[in-house]
Backbone as numpy.savetxt, mean C-alpha at the origin, in Angstrom:
# Nx Ny Nz CAx CAy CAz Cx Cy Cz
-7.56 5.30 4.42 -6.57 4.84 3.36 -5.33 4.32 3.85
-4.83 3.34 3.22 -3.51 2.80 3.79 -3.07 1.82 2.83
-2.05 1.04 3.33 -1.42 0.00 2.58 -0.94 -1.11 3.42
-0.81 -2.31 2.76 -0.33 -3.47 3.46 0.97 -3.90 2.88
2.16 -3.94 3.66 3.46 -4.19 3.29 3.94 -5.35 4.11
4.66 -6.10 3.22 5.58 -7.32 3.88 6.97 -6.83 3.90
7.51 -6.77 5.04 8.84 -6.35 5.16 9.75 -7.34 6.12
11.06 -7.37 5.97 11.92 -8.05 6.71 12.37 -7.46 8.11
12.45 -6.00 8.12 12.89 -5.44 9.26 11.91 -5.52 10.51
12.54 -5.38 11.77 11.63 -5.52 12.90 11.08 -3.89 13.08
9.75 -4.05 13.24 8.96 -2.67 13.42 8.13 -2.85 14.63
7.69 -1.72 15.00 6.65 -1.68 16.24 5.43 -0.88 15.73
4.31 -1.10 16.59 3.09 -0.38 16.30 3.48 1.14 16.55
3.05 2.09 15.64 3.11 3.37 15.96 4.30 3.90 15.16
5.21 2.96 14.68 6.41 3.52 13.83 5.80 4.29 12.69
6.53 5.32 12.19 6.14 6.07 11.08 7.09 5.77 9.81
6.48 5.66 8.70 7.20 5.25 7.45 6.98 6.42 6.39
8.04 6.58 5.53 7.77 7.42 4.38 7.73 6.47 3.22
6.70 6.34 2.47 6.46 5.47 1.57 6.47 6.18 0.13
7.32 5.59 -0.78 7.39 6.19 -2.12 6.72 5.23 -3.17
5.66 5.76 -3.71 4.90 5.11 -4.61 5.14 5.70 -6.14
5.15 4.88 -7.07 5.24 5.33 -8.36 3.85 5.08 -8.99
3.09 6.09 -9.41 1.72 5.95 -9.85 1.78 6.52 -11.34
1.66 5.60 -12.44 1.71 6.06 -13.72 2.76 6.94 -13.99
4.07 6.84 -13.49 5.20 7.59 -13.81 5.46 8.66 -12.78
4.44 8.96 -11.91 4.49 10.12 -11.08 4.91 9.53 -9.62
6.06 10.03 -9.16 6.58 9.65 -7.82 5.85 10.32 -6.59
5.21 9.70 -5.82 4.37 10.22 -4.76 4.99 9.85 -3.47
5.28 10.67 -2.64 5.71 10.28 -1.27 4.59 10.44 -0.14
4.34 9.49 0.74 3.31 9.43 1.69 3.96 9.16 2.99
3.30 9.75 4.07 3.69 9.28 5.47 2.66 8.29 5.99
3.10 7.22 6.63 2.16 6.33 7.17 2.50 5.84 8.51
1.64 5.49 9.30 1.78 4.91 10.58 1.52 3.41 10.58
2.30 2.57 11.38 1.97 1.19 11.40 0.89 1.09 12.42
-0.21 0.46 12.12 -1.35 0.07 13.02 -1.61 -1.42 13.20
-1.01 -2.19 12.36 -1.15 -3.63 12.61 0.11 -4.33 12.14
0.45 -5.32 12.96 1.64 -6.27 12.49 1.29 -7.65 12.79
1.49 -8.44 11.66 1.28 -9.80 11.70 2.61 -10.59 11.22
2.84 -11.77 11.59 3.98 -12.52 10.98 3.39 -13.66 10.11
4.13 -13.74 8.86 3.53 -14.77 7.95 4.28 -16.05 8.13
4.13 -17.00 7.29 4.74 -18.29 7.41 6.25 -18.24 7.10
6.65 -17.17 6.41 8.04 -17.01 6.16 8.81 -16.16 7.17
8.15 -15.97 8.23 8.63 -15.04 9.36 8.92 -13.69 9.12
8.18 -13.21 8.10 8.33 -11.89 7.68 6.98 -11.06 8.18
7.26 -9.78 8.49 6.18 -8.96 9.00 5.29 -8.39 7.99
4.04 -8.49 8.24 2.99 -8.09 7.21 2.39 -6.92 7.91
2.64 -5.70 7.57 2.21 -4.49 8.31 1.08 -3.75 7.66
-0.01 -3.38 8.51 -0.97 -2.49 8.00 -0.58 -1.11 8.31
-0.52 -0.25 7.19 0.02 1.15 7.47 -1.19 2.07 7.02
-1.62 2.97 7.89 -2.47 3.98 7.63 -1.78 5.25 7.12
-2.16 5.85 6.04 -1.63 7.16 5.46 -2.03 8.12 6.51
-1.06 9.18 6.57 -1.20 10.35 7.42 -1.11 11.59 6.55
-2.14 12.49 6.79 -2.03 13.78 6.09 -1.98 13.66 4.57
-2.80 13.00 3.96 -2.77 12.87 2.61 -3.66 13.81 1.87
-3.17 14.79 0.99 -3.89 15.61 0.24 -5.08 14.94 -0.53
-6.05 15.60 -0.74 -7.24 14.95 -1.39 -6.99 14.71 -2.89
-6.14 15.45 -3.58 -5.75 15.11 -4.88 -4.97 13.90 -5.06
-3.93 13.77 -4.03 -3.22 12.54 -3.94 -4.10 11.23 -3.60
-5.02 11.36 -2.72 -5.94 10.31 -2.36 -6.76 9.88 -3.56
-7.19 10.81 -4.35 -7.91 10.55 -5.55 -7.14 9.70 -6.69
-5.74 10.19 -6.75 -4.95 9.59 -7.68 -4.72 8.04 -7.21
-4.47 7.72 -5.88 -4.28 6.48 -5.33 -5.61 5.61 -5.62
-6.60 6.14 -5.40 -8.01 5.45 -5.64 -8.22 5.02 -7.05
-7.96 6.02 -7.93 -8.03 5.84 -9.42 -7.14 4.67 -9.88
-5.89 4.85 -9.36 -4.90 3.74 -9.79 -5.11 2.39 -9.25
-5.58 2.38 -8.05 -6.05 1.11 -7.52 -7.15 0.46 -8.20
-8.24 1.28 -8.59 -9.32 0.82 -9.19 -8.92 0.30 -10.57
-8.08 0.97 -11.36 -7.52 0.47 -12.63 -6.79 -0.72 -12.50
-5.94 -0.90 -11.46 -5.17 -2.02 -11.36 -5.93 -3.28 -11.06
-6.97 -3.19 -10.16 -7.94 -4.24 -10.04 -8.67 -4.52 -11.11
-9.15 -3.59 -11.83 -9.91 -4.01 -13.07 -9.09 -4.69 -13.97
-7.90 -4.37 -14.23 -6.95 -4.79 -15.16 -6.68 -6.42 -14.68
-6.51 -6.54 -13.52 -6.10 -7.87 -12.93 -7.26 -8.87 -13.12
-8.53 -8.16 -12.83 -9.79 -9.16 -12.96 -10.01 -9.51 -14.41
-9.77 -8.55 -15.38 -10.08 -8.90 -16.78 -8.98 -9.95 -17.27
-7.77 -9.87 -16.84 -6.72 -10.90 -17.15 -7.28 -12.23 -16.62
-7.64 -12.33 -15.42 -8.14 -13.53 -14.81 -9.31 -14.22 -15.60
-10.31 -13.33 -16.02 -11.41 -13.83 -16.85 -10.99 -14.42 -18.20
-9.97 -13.88 -18.76 -9.48 -14.33 -20.03 -8.68 -15.76 -19.94
-8.24 -15.85 -18.73 -7.42 -17.18 -18.49 -8.21 -18.42 -18.23
-9.38 -18.11 -17.80 -10.39 -19.22 -17.41 -10.77 -20.12 -18.54
């Protein structure tokens, strides 16, 4: 489990981030380590961050939220076609 972020700041592999997510009105703090860095066409860093020490309940909330968001985006896309 992890996240992909686009940021302006200079970062290095192995840097640790504290990530604050709002999932359905609940504020969740996660610790993550940068495991991949790419530069996009705008010269911004696109970072792959793996979550560290995530409680199983929090992991399930993230999975559920991601699934619901993806399903919502897909259903909106189908209606626009």
